[in-house]
Structures are given as C-alpha cells and as structure tokens.
Short mmCIF file of C-alpha atoms in Angstrom, two decimals:
data_model
loop_
_atom_site.label_atom_id
_atom_site.label_comp_id
_atom_site.label_asym_id
_atom_site.label_seq_id
_atom_site.Cartn_x
_atom_site.Cartn_y
_atom_site.Cartn_z
CA MET A 1 -7.00 25.96 -50.31
CA PRO A 2 -3.88 27.16 -48.50
CA ALA A 3 -2.70 30.66 -49.37
CA LYS A 4 0.74 31.45 -50.77
CA GLY A 5 3.49 31.11 -48.26
CA VAL A 6 1.21 29.85 -45.43
CA LEU A 7 3.74 27.10 -44.48
CA VAL A 8 6.89 29.14 -44.16
CA ALA A 9 8.56 27.72 -41.10
CA VAL A 10 7.39 24.09 -41.11
CA THR A 11 9.21 20.87 -41.59
CA ALA A 12 8.34 17.59 -43.31
CA ASP A 13 9.77 14.31 -44.06
CA VAL A 14 9.55 15.03 -47.82
CA VAL A 15 9.11 18.30 -49.85
CA ILE A 16 7.99 17.89 -53.44
CA ALA A 17 8.60 20.74 -55.86
CA GLY A 18 5.89 20.50 -58.50
CA GLY A 19 2.30 19.74 -58.46
CA GLY A 20 1.57 18.11 -61.90
CA VAL A 21 0.61 14.43 -62.22
CA ILE A 22 4.23 13.32 -61.46
CA GLY A 23 4.62 15.40 -58.31
CA THR A 24 1.06 14.77 -57.04
CA ALA A 25 1.26 11.04 -57.67
CA ILE A 26 4.53 10.85 -55.75
CA ALA A 27 3.00 12.97 -52.92
CA TRP A 28 -0.01 10.62 -52.68
CA ARG A 29 2.01 7.44 -52.55
CA ALA A 30 4.57 8.79 -50.23
CA ALA A 31 1.99 9.99 -47.75
CA ALA A 32 0.20 6.54 -48.01
CA ALA A 33 3.58 4.97 -47.13
CA GLY A 34 3.54 6.93 -43.85
CA LEU A 35 5.78 9.97 -44.81
CA ASP A 36 4.80 13.55 -43.85
CA VAL A 37 4.65 15.25 -47.17
CA VAL A 38 4.58 18.90 -48.33
CA LEU A 39 3.92 19.73 -51.95
CA ALA A 40 4.89 23.09 -53.23
CA ASP A 41 3.50 24.55 -56.49
CA PRO A 42 2.08 27.94 -57.31
CA VAL A 43 -0.57 26.53 -59.62
CA HIS A 44 -1.15 23.13 -58.16
CA GLY A 45 -2.75 20.82 -60.86
CA ASP A 46 -3.14 23.58 -63.39
CA ALA A 47 0.03 22.99 -65.46
CA ALA A 48 0.92 20.76 -68.40
CA SER A 49 -1.08 17.81 -67.12
CA LEU A 50 -4.28 19.66 -67.91
CA VAL A 51 -3.05 20.26 -71.49
CA ALA A 52 -2.76 16.70 -72.47
CA ALA A 53 -4.55 13.95 -74.34
CA GLY A 54 -4.04 11.28 -71.75
CA MET A 55 -2.80 8.65 -74.10
CA LEU A 56 -1.18 5.58 -72.49
CA ALA A 57 0.47 4.49 -75.69
CA PRO A 58 3.87 2.72 -75.36
CA VAL A 59 3.31 0.56 -78.41
CA SER A 60 2.14 3.03 -81.00
CA GLU A 61 4.82 5.45 -79.82
CA ALA A 62 7.65 2.96 -79.81
CA LEU A 63 10.45 4.21 -82.02
CA PHE A 64 13.70 2.86 -83.51
CA GLY A 65 16.63 3.15 -81.01
CA GLU A 66 14.42 3.66 -77.90
CA GLY A 67 14.44 0.10 -76.46
CA ALA A 68 15.09 1.15 -72.87
CA LEU A 69 12.25 3.84 -73.11
CA LEU A 70 9.90 1.24 -74.47
CA ARG A 71 10.64 -1.13 -71.51
CA VAL A 72 10.08 1.45 -68.96
CA ASN A 73 6.90 2.61 -70.80
CA LEU A 74 5.53 -0.99 -70.73
CA LEU A 75 6.27 -1.19 -67.03
CA ALA A 76 4.40 2.03 -66.56
CA LEU A 77 1.34 0.65 -68.62
CA ALA A 78 1.23 -2.56 -66.58
CA ARG A 79 1.16 -0.57 -63.42
CA PHE A 80 -1.51 1.96 -64.48
CA PRO A 81 -4.71 -0.03 -64.23
CA SER A 82 -4.36 -1.15 -60.54
CA PHE A 83 -3.14 2.40 -59.74
CA ALA A 84 -6.23 3.91 -61.39
CA VAL A 85 -8.47 1.41 -59.49
CA GLU A 86 -7.07 2.45 -56.18
CA LEU A 87 -7.32 6.05 -57.06
CA GLU A 88 -11.03 5.58 -57.87
CA GLN A 89 -11.58 3.63 -54.58
CA VAL A 90 -9.94 6.44 -52.51
CA THR A 91 -11.79 9.29 -54.21
CA GLY A 92 -15.05 7.68 -55.48
CA HIS A 93 -14.61 9.28 -58.94
CA ARG A 94 -13.92 7.73 -62.34
CA VAL A 95 -10.78 8.70 -64.16
CA GLY A 96 -12.02 7.79 -67.52
CA LEU A 97 -9.64 4.90 -68.31
CA ARG A 98 -10.43 3.42 -71.81
CA ARG A 99 -9.12 0.10 -73.01
CA GLU A 100 -10.43 -0.07 -76.62
CA GLY A 101 -6.90 0.20 -78.10
CA THR A 102 -5.29 2.68 -80.62
CA LEU A 103 -5.96 2.55 -84.32
CA ALA A 104 -2.98 4.00 -86.31
CA VAL A 105 -4.15 4.92 -89.83
CA ALA A 106 -2.23 6.07 -92.88
CA PHE A 107 -3.77 8.68 -95.31
CA ASP A 108 -1.76 7.76 -98.42
CA ALA A 109 0.61 5.06 -99.77
CA GLY A 110 3.74 6.95 -98.45
CA ASP A 111 2.17 7.17 -95.00
CA TYR A 112 1.26 3.57 -95.07
CA ALA A 113 4.82 2.53 -96.03
CA ALA A 114 6.21 4.42 -93.05
CA LEU A 115 3.60 2.92 -90.80
CA THR A 116 4.50 -0.68 -92.14
CA ARG A 117 8.20 -0.15 -91.28
CA LEU A 118 7.30 0.87 -87.74
CA THR A 119 4.94 -1.90 -87.29
CA ALA A 120 7.61 -4.44 -88.32
CA PHE A 121 9.97 -3.00 -85.73
CA ARG A 122 7.36 -3.06 -82.98
CA ARG A 123 6.40 -6.69 -83.79
CA SER A 124 10.11 -7.50 -83.65
CA ALA A 125 10.03 -6.22 -80.09
CA GLY A 126 7.20 -8.55 -79.18
CA LEU A 127 4.42 -5.97 -79.42
CA GLU A 128 0.95 -6.83 -80.53
CA ALA A 129 -0.20 -5.14 -83.80
CA GLU A 130 -2.93 -6.11 -86.17
CA GLU A 131 -2.59 -4.81 -89.80
CA LEU A 132 -5.85 -3.69 -91.40
CA ASP A 133 -6.98 -2.64 -94.83
CA SER A 134 -9.02 0.48 -95.36
CA ARG A 135 -12.27 -1.33 -95.25
CA ALA A 136 -11.30 -3.07 -91.92
CA CYS A 137 -10.28 0.32 -90.50
CA ARG A 138 -13.71 1.76 -91.39
CA LYS A 139 -15.58 -1.20 -89.87
CA LEU A 140 -13.94 -0.35 -86.56
CA GLU A 141 -14.50 3.42 -86.92
CA SER A 142 -17.29 4.14 -89.45
CA PHE A 143 -16.65 7.89 -89.69
CA LEU A 144 -13.19 7.49 -91.13
CA THR A 145 -12.72 8.64 -94.63
CA PRO A 146 -12.71 5.94 -97.39
CA ASP A 147 -9.45 7.64 -98.64
CA VAL A 148 -7.61 5.97 -95.62
CA HIS A 149 -5.01 3.66 -97.22
CA GLY A 150 -4.89 1.30 -94.28
CA GLY A 151 -3.96 1.07 -90.57
CA VAL A 152 -2.83 -1.00 -87.64
CA LEU A 153 -4.69 -1.76 -84.46
CA PHE A 154 -2.53 -1.62 -81.33
CA PRO A 155 -4.86 -3.25 -78.63
CA GLY A 156 -2.35 -2.66 -75.87
CA ASP A 157 -2.52 1.14 -76.05
CA TRP A 158 -5.15 2.95 -73.90
CA SER A 159 -6.14 6.35 -72.63
CA VAL A 160 -7.32 8.17 -69.62
CA ASP A 161 -9.16 11.36 -69.15
CA ASN A 162 -6.25 13.57 -68.12
CA ARG A 163 -8.25 16.16 -66.27
CA ARG A 164 -10.30 13.74 -64.27
CA TYR A 165 -7.09 11.86 -63.48
CA ALA A 166 -5.25 14.87 -62.31
CA ALA A 167 -8.26 15.93 -60.16
CA GLY A 168 -8.41 12.46 -58.69
CA LEU A 169 -4.66 12.56 -57.68
CA ARG A 170 -5.13 15.91 -56.03
CA GLU A 171 -8.08 14.62 -53.99
CA ALA A 172 -6.32 11.37 -53.15
CA ALA A 173 -3.24 13.32 -51.99
CA ALA A 174 -5.47 15.53 -49.82
CA VAL A 175 -7.11 12.43 -48.32
CA ALA A 176 -3.67 11.00 -47.44
CA GLY A 177 -2.73 14.20 -45.58
CA VAL A 178 -0.44 15.95 -48.03
CA ARG A 179 -0.10 19.59 -47.23
CA VAL A 180 -0.13 22.03 -50.22
CA VAL A 181 1.89 25.35 -50.45
CA ARG A 182 0.82 27.44 -53.37
CA ASP A 183 4.28 28.85 -53.92
CA ARG A 184 7.26 28.05 -56.18
CA VAL A 185 10.45 26.35 -55.04
CA THR A 186 13.28 28.49 -56.08
CA ALA A 187 16.20 26.52 -54.60
CA VAL A 188 17.19 23.28 -52.88
CA LEU A 189 19.01 24.25 -49.61
CA THR A 190 21.90 22.14 -48.19
CA ALA A 191 23.86 22.04 -45.08
CA ASP A 192 26.55 24.02 -46.88
CA GLY A 193 24.36 27.01 -47.49
CA ALA A 194 21.24 28.12 -49.69
CA GLY A 195 21.39 26.72 -53.14
CA ALA A 196 24.74 25.22 -52.85
CA VAL A 197 25.41 21.76 -54.33
CA GLY A 198 28.12 21.27 -51.77
CA GLY A 199 30.67 18.53 -51.48
CA ALA A 200 30.24 14.73 -51.58
CA ASP A 201 28.98 14.60 -48.08
CA ALA A 202 26.48 17.38 -48.34
CA ARG A 203 22.81 16.87 -47.53
CA VAL A 204 19.70 18.77 -48.34
CA ARG A 205 17.98 20.64 -45.52
CA GLY A 206 15.00 21.94 -47.34
CA VAL A 207 13.83 24.38 -49.99
CA ALA A 208 13.58 28.16 -50.51
CA LEU A 209 10.18 29.62 -51.68
CA ALA A 210 9.59 32.43 -54.12
CA GLU A 211 7.39 34.23 -51.64
CA GLY A 212 9.95 34.05 -48.94
CA GLY A 213 10.77 31.59 -46.20
CA GLU A 214 11.83 27.94 -46.30
CA ILE A 215 10.39 24.46 -45.69
CA GLY A 216 12.73 22.23 -43.83
CA SER A 217 13.21 18.67 -44.90
CA GLY A 218 16.01 16.08 -45.26
CA ARG A 219 14.53 14.84 -48.52
CA VAL A 220 13.48 16.83 -51.55
CA VAL A 221 11.91 15.71 -54.82
CA VAL A 222 12.13 17.95 -57.77
CA ALA A 223 9.26 17.18 -60.06
CA ALA A 224 8.65 20.59 -61.62
CA GLY A 225 8.30 19.39 -65.23
CA SER A 226 9.76 21.80 -67.77
CA TRP A 227 10.66 24.28 -64.93
CA SER A 228 12.82 21.84 -63.03
CA GLY A 229 15.99 23.42 -64.38
CA ALA A 230 14.93 26.78 -62.90
CA VAL A 231 15.42 25.30 -59.34
CA HIS A 232 18.81 26.44 -57.95
CA GLY A 233 20.95 23.85 -56.12
CA LEU A 234 20.69 21.16 -58.72
CA PRO A 235 23.96 20.06 -60.30
CA ALA A 236 24.60 22.08 -63.42
CA GLY A 237 24.19 19.19 -65.75
CA LEU A 238 20.71 18.58 -64.56
CA ARG A 239 19.63 22.22 -64.62
CA SER A 240 20.37 22.20 -68.37
CA ALA A 241 19.04 18.72 -69.16
CA VAL A 242 15.39 19.60 -69.12
CA ARG A 243 13.90 22.00 -71.68
CA PRO A 244 10.31 23.09 -72.46
CA VAL A 245 8.72 21.64 -75.63
CA LYS A 246 5.57 23.47 -76.57
CA GLY A 247 2.50 21.51 -77.50
CA GLN A 248 -0.77 22.85 -78.90
CA LEU A 249 -4.05 20.86 -78.92
CA LEU A 250 -7.79 21.28 -79.32
CA ARG A 251 -10.83 20.08 -77.38
CA LEU A 252 -13.86 19.36 -79.57
CA ARG A 253 -17.36 18.80 -78.21
CA HIS A 254 -20.25 16.92 -79.89
CA PRO A 255 -23.39 19.09 -80.79
CA ASP A 256 -26.63 17.88 -79.26
CA GLY A 257 -28.04 14.99 -81.22
CA LEU A 258 -24.84 13.90 -82.84
CA PRO A 259 -23.79 10.49 -81.83
CA PRO A 260 -20.16 9.71 -80.68
CA VAL A 261 -17.89 9.81 -83.71
CA LEU A 262 -15.05 7.69 -82.21
CA THR A 263 -14.53 4.63 -80.09
CA HIS A 264 -10.71 4.06 -80.48
CA THR A 265 -7.99 6.60 -80.23
CA ILE A 266 -6.87 7.44 -83.75
CA ARG A 267 -3.22 8.15 -84.60
CA ALA A 268 -3.13 9.32 -88.17
CA THR A 269 -0.34 10.22 -90.52
CA VAL A 270 -1.44 12.55 -93.18
CA ARG A 271 1.13 13.21 -95.87
CA GLY A 272 3.95 12.84 -93.31
CA ALA A 273 2.25 14.96 -90.55
CA ASP A 274 1.05 13.24 -87.38
CA VAL A 275 -2.27 13.93 -85.73
CA TYR A 276 -4.21 12.09 -83.07
CA LEU A 277 -7.92 12.09 -81.98
CA VAL A 278 -8.72 10.73 -78.58
CA PRO A 279 -12.35 10.16 -77.53
CA ARG A 280 -13.71 10.87 -74.07
CA ALA A 281 -16.66 9.25 -72.26
CA ASP A 282 -18.48 12.59 -72.07
CA GLY A 283 -18.36 12.95 -75.84
CA GLU A 284 -15.32 15.22 -76.18
CA VAL A 285 -12.60 14.51 -78.67
CA ILE A 286 -9.04 15.68 -78.19
CA VAL A 287 -7.04 16.68 -81.24
CA GLY A 288 -3.31 17.12 -80.97
CA ALA A 289 -0.53 17.94 -80.79
CA THR A 290 2.17 20.05 -82.06
CA GLN A 291 5.86 19.72 -81.02
CA GLU A 292 7.54 23.09 -81.04
CA GLU A 293 11.02 24.17 -79.84
CA ARG A 294 9.93 27.66 -78.78
CA GLY A 295 11.06 27.92 -75.17
CA PRO A 296 8.39 28.76 -72.53
CA ASP A 297 5.90 30.11 -75.11
CA LEU A 298 2.19 29.36 -74.23
CA THR A 299 0.50 31.21 -77.00
CA VAL A 300 -2.08 29.46 -79.18
CA THR A 301 -1.46 30.11 -82.87
CA ALA A 302 -3.80 30.25 -85.81
CA GLY A 303 -1.45 28.10 -87.93
CA ALA A 304 -1.38 25.27 -85.35
CA VAL A 305 -5.24 25.33 -84.96
CA HIS A 306 -5.48 25.21 -88.87
CA ASP A 307 -3.15 22.39 -89.25
CA LEU A 308 -4.53 20.19 -86.49
CA LEU A 309 -8.06 20.67 -87.79
CA HIS A 310 -7.01 20.15 -91.42
CA ASP A 311 -5.21 16.81 -90.63
CA ALA A 312 -8.07 15.66 -88.43
CA MET A 313 -10.73 16.41 -91.01
CA SER A 314 -8.63 14.78 -93.67
CA VAL A 315 -9.00 11.35 -91.96
CA LEU A 316 -12.24 11.99 -89.93
CA PRO A 317 -14.38 14.39 -92.07
CA VAL A 318 -17.07 14.61 -89.45
CA THR A 319 -14.72 16.59 -87.25
CA SER A 320 -15.93 19.71 -89.11
CA GLU A 321 -19.33 19.33 -87.43
CA LEU A 322 -17.93 19.27 -83.87
CA ILE A 323 -17.81 22.32 -81.74
CA LEU A 324 -14.39 23.89 -81.10
CA ALA A 325 -14.66 24.18 -77.27
CA GLU A 326 -11.16 24.98 -76.34
CA THR A 327 -7.60 25.65 -77.67
CA CYS A 328 -4.72 24.91 -75.34
CA ALA A 329 -1.01 25.23 -75.24
CA GLY A 330 1.34 23.47 -72.67
CA LEU A 331 5.01 22.68 -72.08
CA ARG A 332 6.35 19.19 -72.00
CA PRO A 333 9.68 18.52 -70.16
CA GLY A 334 11.93 17.26 -72.88
CA THR A 335 15.48 15.85 -72.48
CA PRO A 336 18.40 15.27 -74.94
CA ASP A 337 17.58 11.56 -75.14
CA ASN A 338 13.66 11.79 -74.83
CA GLY A 339 13.97 9.77 -71.63
CA PRO A 340 12.75 10.82 -68.07
CA ILE A 341 15.19 11.65 -65.24
CA VAL A 342 14.26 9.62 -62.20
CA GLY A 343 16.58 8.88 -59.22
CA GLU A 344 18.99 10.35 -56.70
CA ALA A 345 21.62 13.03 -57.54
CA GLY A 346 23.72 15.69 -56.10
CA PRO A 347 23.55 16.29 -52.34
CA GLY A 348 22.20 13.49 -50.26
CA GLY A 349 18.36 13.57 -50.00
CA LEU A 350 17.80 15.02 -53.39
CA LEU A 351 15.60 13.09 -55.81
CA LEU A 352 14.71 13.95 -59.41
CA ALA A 353 11.53 12.97 -61.18
CA THR A 354 11.28 15.03 -64.28
CA GLY A 355 11.78 14.99 -68.07
CA HIS A 356 8.93 12.64 -68.88
CA TYR A 357 8.27 14.57 -72.22
CA ARG A 358 5.10 13.16 -73.85
CA ASN A 359 4.50 10.35 -71.28
CA GLY A 360 4.04 12.10 -67.99
CA ILE A 361 0.53 10.62 -67.44
CA LEU A 362 1.57 7.27 -68.64
CA MET A 363 4.60 7.18 -66.36
CA SER A 364 3.03 8.79 -63.32
CA ALA A 365 2.07 5.65 -61.48
CA ALA A 366 5.41 3.85 -62.04
CA THR A 367 7.29 7.02 -61.24
CA ALA A 368 5.65 7.27 -58.00
CA ASP A 369 6.61 3.76 -57.17
CA ALA A 370 10.27 4.50 -58.04
CA ALA A 371 10.32 7.71 -56.12
CA VAL A 372 8.73 6.08 -53.01
CA ALA A 373 11.19 3.16 -53.30
CA CYS A 374 14.13 5.68 -53.17
CA LEU A 375 12.49 7.65 -50.32
CA THR A 376 12.04 4.52 -48.20
CA GLY A 377 15.49 2.98 -48.80
CA ARG A 378 14.48 0.44 -51.44
CA ALA A 379 15.63 -0.10 -55.03
CA PRO A 380 13.30 1.08 -57.97
CA ALA A 381 12.48 -1.48 -60.66
CA PRO A 382 15.32 -2.30 -62.89
CA GLU A 383 13.72 -0.76 -65.94
CA TRP A 384 14.46 2.69 -64.39
CA GLU A 385 18.31 2.07 -64.31
CA PRO A 386 18.98 3.78 -67.74
CA PHE A 387 17.12 6.88 -66.74
CA GLY A 388 18.92 8.03 -63.61
CA PRO A 389 20.18 11.59 -63.38
CA GLY A 390 23.89 10.33 -63.52
CA ARG A 391 23.70 10.07 -67.29
CA PHE A 392 23.76 13.96 -67.45
CA LEU A 393 26.41 14.45 -64.69
CA THR A 394 30.17 14.18 -64.34
CA GLY A 395 32.28 14.38 -61.10
CA GLU A 396 30.92 14.58 -57.69
CA GLY A 397 27.34 15.37 -58.81
CA ALA A 398 27.04 11.80 -60.41
CA ARG A 399 25.76 8.78 -58.51
#
C-alpha cells in the first residue's frame, strides 16, 4: 500500500478527498470511465463505512416531509443490484446482498399505533407494505418474542454486508488503476491561491495534503464524509453544512451449534425506542444504532451497549445467547435537512459528494453515477436536483 505523501508532485484528471464507500465508488467508476484518478485518505476504507449495518432501506426509513429524499433513495436502491453484480464480477468476491426484505415490528400497542401511521404514509407514496399480526410475524421469524404486538413486512428493503462491500470497492478501484495516497486533503487549491474560493471565474488547480505537498488536478471531488467541512477552500456555507452524528452499534456472533436466529432484517420499536438487527450470511447479527449529537466523539459507552442489547433482547430474546464480538462507534455525515450534498459548487472543477447521513452505502452507487456524470459533462439523474450544494449557499458560491 502506498506510504503517506508518496504522490506529492503528481497530477491527475480527478483528485478525490475521502476513501469511504462514497469516495471509493466514485473513484472506481471515474477510472472505469477513462479518467486518471487519485484518491487521498489517511485511513482508506477504515472510516464510517466499516461501522455500519449495510441496510438498503428506503421504504422502512421513509418519513413524513422527506419526499425528495425518498425519491433519490429509491433511485439508489434500483441502481444497487446491477452495481453489486458488476463489483462481484470485477473482484470475484461476494458482497453479501440480501433481498429477503425488512420486517418492522412493534413491541406494544403504542409502538404499533406509530408504525401504523407511518405505514399508511408509505403506502400513500406507492410503497409496498404488508401488515402482519403477531403470529404472522413469528411465522416469518420464529425467535421473535410472542409479546410483539404486530408488524409490517417491507419486501423492497434489502441489506448488504458493509465490510465486504467496502473491501470490494477498494479492490475494484485498484483494478481500475486508481492511485491511493494515504494522506488527508486539507485544502482545495485554486488559481487564485491556496485555499481561496476565488471569484466567479476561479478554477481548482488541485489539493494540499496534511503531510506536505500538493496533487495537481483541474477537478476535485470532496467526499470526506463528516470531515468534509474541515477541507479549506470550500464555500463557507458548505463547510458548516456537514456535521458528525455519532452512531454506536454491536456485532454479535452465533456460538457453535446455534442455528441462524434471523432471516430478515428486523426494525423494532420498543416503547418508543428504535433498534435494528441485521443478519449476515456468515451468522453475524448487527445491532444498532444510536444517533448522538456529540461532535467527533468515537468512544463506546456502557449505556449505549446496555440500551441496544436491552431493546434487541426485548423483541428477540435469543440475542442473549449470542457472543458479543465487537462494539463500534462511527460518525455519520449529517446535514440540516438530512439530505446529501451532491453536485458542483464554488470554483470551477469542484464537486461535492457528502452528507449522506444514514444512507451512505445505499446511495453509493447512484452517487458515483451522479459524480461521474458531472465529471464527464453530463447531467445527473433529475432525482438529485433537490440535493445540490446550492441550497446551502448564497452569492457567488451558489450554482
């Protein structure tokens, strides 16, 4: 693997700041489109994408007032299967895509009333949902507690093994010829000077690196997740638009001899608290996840572990027999309206692909399509229009 700062005085068609699933997916597809790509990230592939459940769940996460976000999430879900197939063909490795659907369950009558209201809204948006009583829920998942009040099956929501998927993207990018610099991009450079946004006619000329030196390029993609705002040279409105939202989750493992305890992803509401359990092909179960406004804090807390296990065991008592294999904390890139920031902004040649919040893995394939469209002079899909950087900008930084 390249050492820090090894590509100090090189040039490229495109420099991508950020090596999570978003940045790596863009790098792979841009290189496959014939562009010379350098990806810069000090911990390539070891960021938030490894601390995720891998849910592809636009239906069971659809909320009131987020119609535009639902439309782009559905675009992302429709794109994901063919993207995953191509990724597996390039690398020869499975990414663990599961299509059994998501089963949302309610622990008590109050939880069920809330789920019923959301289900009515989702059906009004044309989404498929099948209401189930407690017995039907347990017929689908026999280890569920008999106390579950009822549930809804969302067959259109899937999941992917996030770690296998991230590893596949890194391998595919390498096969496509993407060069990796294990260093952090500190600033976007323009013709008007280091880190300066410049006037209306300014254009990017590359990036500055934390370990010193620059990478020259006329096109820069900032895809640094929750750290995107730390990159100097972005318009001020964009630097403040992305914030870290902490999430803690657990990885559980089956003891030898215990059969798999889940087939579907379970999204449960337990006395108003949300918890999900996501099965893996290798027998793991992911339990998550908290949502905490604590800034860039990556500590794992006893309270979060307790609450996640308590709620998981409330709906799936057999959880208590699984092995606690790992506790994790990651930072999601949140935005004021919960929507991603994808598109051109500021000096010419600058592209943003960040702010994907809880849906980075779901949106990775569609975001790569949108970014490569911009990089090659084409228009992204119309579903992306509400999520351009311009909604956070005024004056000459807006486009």
